[in-house]
CSV table of C-alpha atoms and ligand atoms in Angstrom, one decimal:
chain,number,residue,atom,x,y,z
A,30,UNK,CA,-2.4,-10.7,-15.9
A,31,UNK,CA,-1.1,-7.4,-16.1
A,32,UNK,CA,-2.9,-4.4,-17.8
A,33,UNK,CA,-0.8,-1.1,-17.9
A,34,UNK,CA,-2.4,2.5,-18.8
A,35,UNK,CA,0.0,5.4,-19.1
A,36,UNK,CA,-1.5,9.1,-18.0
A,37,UNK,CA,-4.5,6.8,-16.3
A,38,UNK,CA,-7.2,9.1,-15.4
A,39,UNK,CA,-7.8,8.2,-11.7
A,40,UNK,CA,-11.3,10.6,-11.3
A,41,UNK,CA,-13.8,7.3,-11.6
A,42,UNK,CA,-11.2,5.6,-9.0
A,43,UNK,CA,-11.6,7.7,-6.0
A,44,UNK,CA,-14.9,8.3,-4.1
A,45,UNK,CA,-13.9,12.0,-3.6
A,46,UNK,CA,-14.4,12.2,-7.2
A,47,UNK,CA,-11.7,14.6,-7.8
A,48,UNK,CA,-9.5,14.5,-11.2
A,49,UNK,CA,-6.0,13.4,-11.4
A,50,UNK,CA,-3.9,11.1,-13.3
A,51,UNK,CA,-1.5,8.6,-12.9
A,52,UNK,CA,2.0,8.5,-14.5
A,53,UNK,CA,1.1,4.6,-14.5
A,54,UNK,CA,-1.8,2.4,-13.3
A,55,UNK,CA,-1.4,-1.3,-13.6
A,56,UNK,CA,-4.3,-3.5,-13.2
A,57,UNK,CA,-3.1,-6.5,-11.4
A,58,UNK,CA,-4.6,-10.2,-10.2
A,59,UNK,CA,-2.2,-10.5,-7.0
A,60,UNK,CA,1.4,-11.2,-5.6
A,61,UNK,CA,2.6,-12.6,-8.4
A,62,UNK,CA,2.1,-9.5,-10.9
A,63,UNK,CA,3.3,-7.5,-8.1
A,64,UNK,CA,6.0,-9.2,-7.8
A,65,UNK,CA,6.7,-8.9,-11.7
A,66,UNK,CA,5.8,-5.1,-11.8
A,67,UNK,CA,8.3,-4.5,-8.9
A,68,UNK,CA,11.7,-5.6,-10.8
A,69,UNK,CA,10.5,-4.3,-14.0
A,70,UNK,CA,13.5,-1.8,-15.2
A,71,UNK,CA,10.2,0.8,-16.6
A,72,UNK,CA,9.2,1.8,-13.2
A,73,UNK,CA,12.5,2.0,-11.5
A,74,UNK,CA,13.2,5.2,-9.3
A,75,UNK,CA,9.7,5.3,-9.6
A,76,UNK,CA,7.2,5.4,-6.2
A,77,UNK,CA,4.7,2.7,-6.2
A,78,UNK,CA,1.3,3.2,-4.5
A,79,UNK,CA,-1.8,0.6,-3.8
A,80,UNK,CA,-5.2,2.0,-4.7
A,81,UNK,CA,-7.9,0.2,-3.7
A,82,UNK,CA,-11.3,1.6,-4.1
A,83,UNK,CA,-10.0,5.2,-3.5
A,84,UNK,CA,-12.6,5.7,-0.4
A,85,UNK,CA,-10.0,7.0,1.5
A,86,UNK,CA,-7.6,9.4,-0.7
A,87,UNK,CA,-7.8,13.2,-1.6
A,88,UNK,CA,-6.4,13.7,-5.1
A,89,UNK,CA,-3.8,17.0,-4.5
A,90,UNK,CA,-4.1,17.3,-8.4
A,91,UNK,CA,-2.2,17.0,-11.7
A,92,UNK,CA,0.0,13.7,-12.2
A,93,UNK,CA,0.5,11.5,-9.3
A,94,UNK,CA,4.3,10.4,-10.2
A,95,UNK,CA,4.0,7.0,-9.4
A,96,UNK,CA,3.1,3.5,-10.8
A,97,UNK,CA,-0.2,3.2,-9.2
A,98,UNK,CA,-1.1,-0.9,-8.7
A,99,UNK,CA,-4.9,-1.9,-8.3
A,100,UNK,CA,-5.9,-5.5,-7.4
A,101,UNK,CA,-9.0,-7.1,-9.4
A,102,UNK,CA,-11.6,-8.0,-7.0
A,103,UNK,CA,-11.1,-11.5,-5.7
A,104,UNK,CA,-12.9,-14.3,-3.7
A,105,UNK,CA,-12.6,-15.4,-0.3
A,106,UNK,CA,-12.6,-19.3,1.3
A,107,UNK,CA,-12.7,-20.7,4.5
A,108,UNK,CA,-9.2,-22.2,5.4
A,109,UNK,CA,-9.6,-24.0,8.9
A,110,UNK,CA,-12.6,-24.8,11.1
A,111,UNK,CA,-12.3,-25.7,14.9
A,112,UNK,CA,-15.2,-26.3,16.8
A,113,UNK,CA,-16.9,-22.4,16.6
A,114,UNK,CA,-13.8,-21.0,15.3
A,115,UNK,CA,-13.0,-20.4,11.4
A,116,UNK,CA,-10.5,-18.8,10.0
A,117,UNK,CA,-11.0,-17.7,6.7
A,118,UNK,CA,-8.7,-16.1,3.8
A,119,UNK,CA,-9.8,-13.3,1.8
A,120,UNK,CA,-8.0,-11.5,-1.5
A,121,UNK,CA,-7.3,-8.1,-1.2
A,122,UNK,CA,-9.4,-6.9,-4.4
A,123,UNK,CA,-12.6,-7.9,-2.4
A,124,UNK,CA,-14.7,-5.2,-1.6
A,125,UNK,CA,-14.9,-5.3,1.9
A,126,UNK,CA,-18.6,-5.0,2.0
A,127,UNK,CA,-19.2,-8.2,-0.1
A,128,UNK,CA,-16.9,-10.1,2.3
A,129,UNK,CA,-19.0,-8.6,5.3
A,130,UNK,CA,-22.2,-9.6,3.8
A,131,UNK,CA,-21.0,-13.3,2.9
A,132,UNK,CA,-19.7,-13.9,6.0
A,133,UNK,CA,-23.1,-13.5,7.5
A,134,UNK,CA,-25.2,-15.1,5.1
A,135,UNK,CA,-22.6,-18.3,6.0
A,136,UNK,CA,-23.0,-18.0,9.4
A,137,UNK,CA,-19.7,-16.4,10.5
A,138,UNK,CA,-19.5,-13.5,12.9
A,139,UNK,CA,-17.0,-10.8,14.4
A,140,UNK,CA,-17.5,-8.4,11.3
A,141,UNK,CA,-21.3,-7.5,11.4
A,142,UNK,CA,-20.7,-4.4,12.9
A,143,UNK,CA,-18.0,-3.2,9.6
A,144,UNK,CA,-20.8,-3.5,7.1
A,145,UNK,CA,-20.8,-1.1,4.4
A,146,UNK,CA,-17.8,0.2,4.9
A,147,UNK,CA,-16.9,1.2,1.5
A,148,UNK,CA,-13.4,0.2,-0.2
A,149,UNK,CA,-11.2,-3.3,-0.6
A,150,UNK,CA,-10.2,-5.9,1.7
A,151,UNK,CA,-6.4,-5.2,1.0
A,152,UNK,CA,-7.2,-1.6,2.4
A,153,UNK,CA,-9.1,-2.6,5.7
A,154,UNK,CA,-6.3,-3.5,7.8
A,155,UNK,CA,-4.0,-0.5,6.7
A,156,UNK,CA,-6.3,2.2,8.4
A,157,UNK,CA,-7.6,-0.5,10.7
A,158,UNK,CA,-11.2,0.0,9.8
A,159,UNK,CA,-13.9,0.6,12.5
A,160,UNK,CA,-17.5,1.1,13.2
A,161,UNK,CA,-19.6,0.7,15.6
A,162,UNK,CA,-17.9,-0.1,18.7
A,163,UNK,CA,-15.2,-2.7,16.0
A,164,UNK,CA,-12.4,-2.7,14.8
A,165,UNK,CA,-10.5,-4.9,12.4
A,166,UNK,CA,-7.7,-6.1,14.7
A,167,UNK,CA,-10.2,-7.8,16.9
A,168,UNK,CA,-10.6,-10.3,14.0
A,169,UNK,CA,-7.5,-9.5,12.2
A,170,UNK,CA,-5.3,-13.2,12.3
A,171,UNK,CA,-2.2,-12.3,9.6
A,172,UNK,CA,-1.9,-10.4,6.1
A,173,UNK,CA,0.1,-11.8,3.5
A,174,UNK,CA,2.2,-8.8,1.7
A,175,UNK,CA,4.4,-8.7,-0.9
A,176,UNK,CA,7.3,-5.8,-1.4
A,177,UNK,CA,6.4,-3.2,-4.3
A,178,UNK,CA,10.3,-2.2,-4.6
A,179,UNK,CA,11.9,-6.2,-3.9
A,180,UNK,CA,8.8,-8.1,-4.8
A,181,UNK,CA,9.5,-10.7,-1.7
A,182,UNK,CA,7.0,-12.2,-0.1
A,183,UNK,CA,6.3,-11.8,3.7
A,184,UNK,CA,3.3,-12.6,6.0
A,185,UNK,CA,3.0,-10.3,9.2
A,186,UNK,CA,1.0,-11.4,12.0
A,187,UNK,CA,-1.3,-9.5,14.3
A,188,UNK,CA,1.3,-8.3,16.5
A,189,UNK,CA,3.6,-7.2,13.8
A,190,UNK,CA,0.5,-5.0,11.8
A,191,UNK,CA,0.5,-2.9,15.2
A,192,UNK,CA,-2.8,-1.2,14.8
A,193,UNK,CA,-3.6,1.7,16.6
A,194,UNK,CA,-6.7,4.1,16.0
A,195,UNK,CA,-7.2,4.3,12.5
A,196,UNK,CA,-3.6,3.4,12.0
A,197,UNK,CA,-1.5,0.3,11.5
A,198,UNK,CA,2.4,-0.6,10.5
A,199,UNK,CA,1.5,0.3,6.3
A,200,UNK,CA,0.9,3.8,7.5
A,201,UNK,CA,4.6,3.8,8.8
A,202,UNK,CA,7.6,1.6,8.1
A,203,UNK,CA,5.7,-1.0,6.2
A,204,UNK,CA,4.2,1.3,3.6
A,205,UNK,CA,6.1,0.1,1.0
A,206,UNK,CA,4.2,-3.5,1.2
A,207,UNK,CA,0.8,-4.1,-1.1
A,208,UNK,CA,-1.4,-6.5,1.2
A,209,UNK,CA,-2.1,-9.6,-0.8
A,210,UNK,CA,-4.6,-11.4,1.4
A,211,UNK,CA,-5.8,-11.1,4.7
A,212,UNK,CA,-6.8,-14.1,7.8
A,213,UNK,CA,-9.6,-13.3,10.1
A,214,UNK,CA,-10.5,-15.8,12.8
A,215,UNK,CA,-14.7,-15.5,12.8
A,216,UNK,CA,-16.9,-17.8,14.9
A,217,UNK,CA,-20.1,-19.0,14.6
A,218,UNK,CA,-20.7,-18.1,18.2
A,219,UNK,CA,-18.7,-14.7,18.2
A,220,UNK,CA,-20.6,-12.7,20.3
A,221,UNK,CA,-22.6,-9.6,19.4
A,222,UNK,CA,-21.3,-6.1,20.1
A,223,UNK,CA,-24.0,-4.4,21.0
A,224,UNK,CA,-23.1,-1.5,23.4
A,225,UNK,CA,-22.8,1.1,20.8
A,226,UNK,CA,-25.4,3.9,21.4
A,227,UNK,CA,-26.7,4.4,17.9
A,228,UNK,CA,-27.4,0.2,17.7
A,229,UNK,CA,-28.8,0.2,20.8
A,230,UNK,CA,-31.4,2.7,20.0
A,231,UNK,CA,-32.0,1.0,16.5
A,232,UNK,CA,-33.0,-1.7,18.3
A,233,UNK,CA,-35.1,0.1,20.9
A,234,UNK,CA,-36.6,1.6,17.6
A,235,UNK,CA,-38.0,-2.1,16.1
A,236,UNK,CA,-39.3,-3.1,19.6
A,237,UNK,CA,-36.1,-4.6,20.6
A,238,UNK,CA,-36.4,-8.3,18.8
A,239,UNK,CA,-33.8,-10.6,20.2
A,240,UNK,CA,-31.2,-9.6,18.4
A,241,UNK,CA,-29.2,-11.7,16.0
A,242,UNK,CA,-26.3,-11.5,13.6
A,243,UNK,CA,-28.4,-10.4,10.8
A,244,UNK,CA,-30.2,-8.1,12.8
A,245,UNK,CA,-26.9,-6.4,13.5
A,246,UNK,CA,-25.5,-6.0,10.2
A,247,UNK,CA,-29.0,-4.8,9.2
A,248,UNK,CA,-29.5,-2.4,11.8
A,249,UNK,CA,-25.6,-1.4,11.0
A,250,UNK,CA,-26.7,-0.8,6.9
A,251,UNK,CA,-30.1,1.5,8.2
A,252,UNK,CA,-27.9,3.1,10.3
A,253,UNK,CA,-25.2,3.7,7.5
A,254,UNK,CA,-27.5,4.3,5.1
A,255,UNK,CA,-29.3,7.1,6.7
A,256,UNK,CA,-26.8,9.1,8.4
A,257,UNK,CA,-23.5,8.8,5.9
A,258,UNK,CA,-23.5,10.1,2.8
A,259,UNK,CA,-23.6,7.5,-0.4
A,260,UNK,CA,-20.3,8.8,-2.7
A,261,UNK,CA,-22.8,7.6,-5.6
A,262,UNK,CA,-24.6,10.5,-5.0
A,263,UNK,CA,-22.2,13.3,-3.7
A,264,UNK,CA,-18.3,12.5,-4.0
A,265,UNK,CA,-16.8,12.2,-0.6
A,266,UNK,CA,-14.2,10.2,1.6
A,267,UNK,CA,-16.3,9.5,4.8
A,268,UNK,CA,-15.0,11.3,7.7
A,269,UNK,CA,-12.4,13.3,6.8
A,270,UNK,CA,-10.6,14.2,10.5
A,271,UNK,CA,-9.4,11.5,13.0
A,272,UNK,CA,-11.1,11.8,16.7
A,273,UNK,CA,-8.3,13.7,19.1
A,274,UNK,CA,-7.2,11.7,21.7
A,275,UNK,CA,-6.4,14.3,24.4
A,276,UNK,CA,-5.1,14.2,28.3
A,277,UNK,CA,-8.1,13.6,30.9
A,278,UNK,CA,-6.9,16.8,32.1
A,279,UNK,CA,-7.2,18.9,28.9
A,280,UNK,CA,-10.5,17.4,28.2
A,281,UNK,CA,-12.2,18.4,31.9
A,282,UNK,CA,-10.9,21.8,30.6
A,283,UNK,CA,-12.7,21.5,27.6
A,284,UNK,CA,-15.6,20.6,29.5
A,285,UNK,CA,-16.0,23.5,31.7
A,286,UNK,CA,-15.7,26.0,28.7
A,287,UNK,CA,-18.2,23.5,26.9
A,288,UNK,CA,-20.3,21.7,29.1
A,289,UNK,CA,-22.0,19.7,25.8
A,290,UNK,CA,-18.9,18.6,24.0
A,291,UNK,CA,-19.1,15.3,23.5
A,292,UNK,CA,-15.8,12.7,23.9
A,293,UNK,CA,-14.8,8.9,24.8
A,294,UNK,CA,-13.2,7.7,27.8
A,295,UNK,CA,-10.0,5.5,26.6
A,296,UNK,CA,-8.2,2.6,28.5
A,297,UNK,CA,-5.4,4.7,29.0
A,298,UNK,CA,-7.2,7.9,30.7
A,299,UNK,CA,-6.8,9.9,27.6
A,300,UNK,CA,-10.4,10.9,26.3
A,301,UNK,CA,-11.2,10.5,22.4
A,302,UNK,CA,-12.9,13.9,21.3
A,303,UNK,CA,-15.4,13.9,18.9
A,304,UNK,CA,-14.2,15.7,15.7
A,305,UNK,CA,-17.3,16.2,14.4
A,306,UNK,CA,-18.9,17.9,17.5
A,307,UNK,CA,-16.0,20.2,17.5
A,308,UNK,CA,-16.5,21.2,13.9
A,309,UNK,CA,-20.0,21.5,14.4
A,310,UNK,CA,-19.7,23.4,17.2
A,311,UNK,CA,-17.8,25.7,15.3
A,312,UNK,CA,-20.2,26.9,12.9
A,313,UNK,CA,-19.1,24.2,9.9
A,314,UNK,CA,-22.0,22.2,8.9
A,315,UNK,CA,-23.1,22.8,5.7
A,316,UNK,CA,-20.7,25.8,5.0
A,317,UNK,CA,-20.0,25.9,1.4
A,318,UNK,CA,-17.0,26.9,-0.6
A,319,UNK,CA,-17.1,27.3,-4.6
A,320,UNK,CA,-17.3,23.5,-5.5
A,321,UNK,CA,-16.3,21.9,-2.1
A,322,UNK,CA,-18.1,22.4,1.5
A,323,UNK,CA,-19.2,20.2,4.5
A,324,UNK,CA,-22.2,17.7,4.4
A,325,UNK,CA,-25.7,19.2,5.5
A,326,UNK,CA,-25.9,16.7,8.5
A,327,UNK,CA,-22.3,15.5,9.0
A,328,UNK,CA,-20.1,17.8,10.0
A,329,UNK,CA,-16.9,15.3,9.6
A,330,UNK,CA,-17.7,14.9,6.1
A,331,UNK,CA,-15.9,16.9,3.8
A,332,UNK,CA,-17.9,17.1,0.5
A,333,UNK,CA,-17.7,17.5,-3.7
A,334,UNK,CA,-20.1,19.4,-4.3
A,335,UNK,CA,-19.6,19.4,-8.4
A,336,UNK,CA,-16.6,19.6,-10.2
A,337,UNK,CA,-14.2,20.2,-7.1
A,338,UNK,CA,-10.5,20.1,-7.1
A,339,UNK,CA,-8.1,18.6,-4.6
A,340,UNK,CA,-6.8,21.8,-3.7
A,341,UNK,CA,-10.0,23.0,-2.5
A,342,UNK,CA,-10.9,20.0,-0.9
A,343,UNK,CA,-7.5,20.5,1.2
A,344,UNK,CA,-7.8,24.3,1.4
A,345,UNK,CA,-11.4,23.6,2.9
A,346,UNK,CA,-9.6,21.3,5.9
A,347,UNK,CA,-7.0,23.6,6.3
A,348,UNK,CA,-9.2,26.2,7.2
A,349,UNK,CA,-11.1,24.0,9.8
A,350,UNK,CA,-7.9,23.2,11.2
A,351,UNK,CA,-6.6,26.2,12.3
A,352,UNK,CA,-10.2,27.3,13.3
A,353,UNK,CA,-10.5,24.4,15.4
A,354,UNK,CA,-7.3,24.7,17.2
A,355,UNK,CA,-7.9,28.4,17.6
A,356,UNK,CA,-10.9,28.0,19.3
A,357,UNK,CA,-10.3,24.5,21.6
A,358,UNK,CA,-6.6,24.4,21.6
A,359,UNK,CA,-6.9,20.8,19.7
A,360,UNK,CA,-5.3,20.1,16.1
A,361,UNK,CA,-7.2,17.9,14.1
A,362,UNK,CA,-5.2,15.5,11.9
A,363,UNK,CA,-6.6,14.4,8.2
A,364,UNK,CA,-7.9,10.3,7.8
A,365,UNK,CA,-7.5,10.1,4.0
A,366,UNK,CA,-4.1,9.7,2.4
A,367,UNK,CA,-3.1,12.8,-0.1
A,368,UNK,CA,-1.5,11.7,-3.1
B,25,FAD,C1,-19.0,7.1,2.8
B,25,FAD,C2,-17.8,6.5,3.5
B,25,FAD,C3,-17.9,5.9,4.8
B,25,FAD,C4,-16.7,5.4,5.4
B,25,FAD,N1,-16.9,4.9,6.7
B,25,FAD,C5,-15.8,4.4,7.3
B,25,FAD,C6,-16.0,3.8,8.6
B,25,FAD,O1,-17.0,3.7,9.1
B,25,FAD,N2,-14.8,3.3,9.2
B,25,FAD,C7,-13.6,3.4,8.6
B,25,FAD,O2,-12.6,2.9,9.2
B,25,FAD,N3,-13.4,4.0,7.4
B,25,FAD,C8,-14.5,4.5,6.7
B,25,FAD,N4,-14.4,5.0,5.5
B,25,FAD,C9,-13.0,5.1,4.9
B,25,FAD,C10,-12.7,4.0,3.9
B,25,FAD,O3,-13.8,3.3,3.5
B,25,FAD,C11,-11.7,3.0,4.5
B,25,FAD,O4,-10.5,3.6,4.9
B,25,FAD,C12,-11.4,1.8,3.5
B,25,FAD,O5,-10.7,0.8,4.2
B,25,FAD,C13,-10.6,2.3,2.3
B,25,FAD,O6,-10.5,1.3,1.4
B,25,FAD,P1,-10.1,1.6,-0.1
B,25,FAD,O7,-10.0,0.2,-0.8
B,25,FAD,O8,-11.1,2.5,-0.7
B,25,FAD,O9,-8.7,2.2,0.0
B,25,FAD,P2,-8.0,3.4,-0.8
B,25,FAD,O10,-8.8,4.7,-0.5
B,25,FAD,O11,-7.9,3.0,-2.2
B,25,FAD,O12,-6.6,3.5,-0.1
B,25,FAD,C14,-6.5,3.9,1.2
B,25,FAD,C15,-5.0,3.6,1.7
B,25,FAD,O13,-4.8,2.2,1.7
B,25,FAD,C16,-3.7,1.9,0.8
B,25,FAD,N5,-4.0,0.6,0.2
B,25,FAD,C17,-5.1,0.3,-0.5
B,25,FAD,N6,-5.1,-1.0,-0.9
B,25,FAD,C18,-4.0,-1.5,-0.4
B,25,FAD,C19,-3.3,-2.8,-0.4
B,25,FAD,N7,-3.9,-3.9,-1.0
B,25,FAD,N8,-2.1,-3.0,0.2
B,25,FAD,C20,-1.5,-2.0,0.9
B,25,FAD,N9,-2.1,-0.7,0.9
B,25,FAD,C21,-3.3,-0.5,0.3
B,25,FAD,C22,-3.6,3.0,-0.2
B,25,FAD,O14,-2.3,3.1,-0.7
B,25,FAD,C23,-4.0,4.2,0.7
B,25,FAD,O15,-2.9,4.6,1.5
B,25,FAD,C24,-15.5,5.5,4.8
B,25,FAD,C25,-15.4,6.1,3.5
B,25,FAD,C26,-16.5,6.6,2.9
B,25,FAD,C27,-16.4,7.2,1.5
């Protein structure tokens, strides 16, 4: 069923909690009301745009031009079993978290580590989600999509999502697909990642018990719970600037003007800067503007501190931006979408 609302507030729908409306928001059940919204003759000319639980958007302000589609939360099944192996199929309204947590109350592993990642399972695989030493590709089997402007069907496999560090194909070319459902291949044996530093000192913490899957995804929610801020309480989009991947050369640079900064060797040689030691470094934590500022303790977290608009929320990273590559040489580039 489709349920349309004209001038839609969208404030309650984004974790940011910043105001804006929507031109249109139709709430939708899945492919098939997609499908039907994208050859209606109403919305023609017009853009179309996914929202899922808006934990990953910075409202600019005013109307967003658009017919804005949101999928109602959905279920999830288990569609093949060989051996260890399962493959299961999950709808796209989902909330990622519930899907997390299911999967290890039955049994199934390869996710533990993404727990409490706020938003939808339709949005996971279009910033490729991670925590934790994970990501979602390591799991990620197909998504099934269907075209907001043609309304055909198509399912793209692993290969084809071509996920990258926070990124994937519906960043790029294939933005103009809505993700439908989504195939991970779990196992009941999938081995435990453990070699993240903040897990392995949890553990150390409780006397290092043998560690199991639950133990992971409830070391994962202390963890998460503790450090990140909870949007309930003060509206945010978790972290707000991508790590910089720069040369190994440019970072031993980096290093010898600051011995402490802190990065990650990639496969490649490049070396994945942390964004938030830069910003910290920099004199950022905590620094408060009118209604917006960064979080107390995380300096990657851009924060609504009450009543904040978009434009200050942007003005706010703009200003870290060019402070940032004033004083490393490094430009830091935004994680949430602006609409
Ligand atoms: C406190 C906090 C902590 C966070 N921690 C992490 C973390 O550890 N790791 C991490 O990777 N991210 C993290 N995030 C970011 C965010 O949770 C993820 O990016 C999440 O996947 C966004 O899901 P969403 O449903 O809220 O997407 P939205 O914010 O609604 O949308 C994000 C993008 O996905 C598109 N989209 C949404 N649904 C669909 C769909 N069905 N089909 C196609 N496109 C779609 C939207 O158009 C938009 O471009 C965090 C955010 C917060 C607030």
């Amino acid at each position: 069923m489709i349920t349309l609302h004209e001038h839609a507030g969208l404030a309650a729908l984004n974790t940011f909690g910043l105001p804006g409306t929507a031109r249109w928001l139709a709430e939708v059940d899945g492919a098939v009301d997609i499908a039907q919204l994208a050859r209606d003759p109403r919305f023609a000319g017009l853009p179309r745009i996914m929202l899922g639980g808006g934990s990953n958007l910075v409202l600019s302000g005013g109307e967003v031009e658009a017919l804005v589609i949101r999928l109602r939360a959905g279920a999830w099944h288990e569609a093949l079993r060989d051996g260890n192996r399962v493959r299961i199929v999950a709808d796209a309204g989902l909330a990622w978290h519930a899907l997390v947590t299911e999967c290890v109350a039955a049994g199934l592993g390869g996710i533990e580590n993404l727990a409490l990642i706020p938003g939808t399972v339709g949005a996971a695989p279009v910033q490729n989600i991670g925590a934790y030493g994970v990501e979602l590709e390591s799991v990620l089997h197909a998504v099934d999509t269907v075209d907001l402007h043609s309304g055909e069907t198509r399912t793209l496999s692993r290969t084809e999502c071509r996920f990258g560090y926070r990124d994937s194909v519906f960043k790029h070319e294939a933005s103009n697909l809505a993700i439908t459902t989504v195939h991970l291949d779990l196992a009941t044996d999938a081995p435990l990642a453990l070699d993240y530093r903040d897990l392995r000192e949890e553990l150390a913490a409780r006397g290092n018990p043998p560690a199991t899957r639950q133990l992971v995804y409830d070391m994962v929610c202390a963890i998460r719970r503790r450090k990140l801020p909870d949007p309930a309480q003060i509206g945010n989009a978790g972290s707000f600037f991508k790590n910089p991947l720069v040369s190994a050369q440019q970072f031993a640079q980096l290093r010898e003007r600051f011995p402490d900064v802190v990065g990650y060797p990639q496969a490649g040689g490049d070396v994945k800067v942390a964004a938030g030691w830069l910003i910290d470094r920099a004199g950022w934590k905590g620094h408060r503007a009118g209604a917006v500022g960064v979080h107390d303790s995380q300096a990657l977290v851009l924060v609504n501190r009450g009543g904040a608009r978009g434009e200050e929320v942007l003005g706010l990273a703009a200003r870290i931006v060019d402070d940032v590559r004033a004083r490393y040489g490094i430009t830091l580039e935004m994680e949430p979408r602006v609409l």
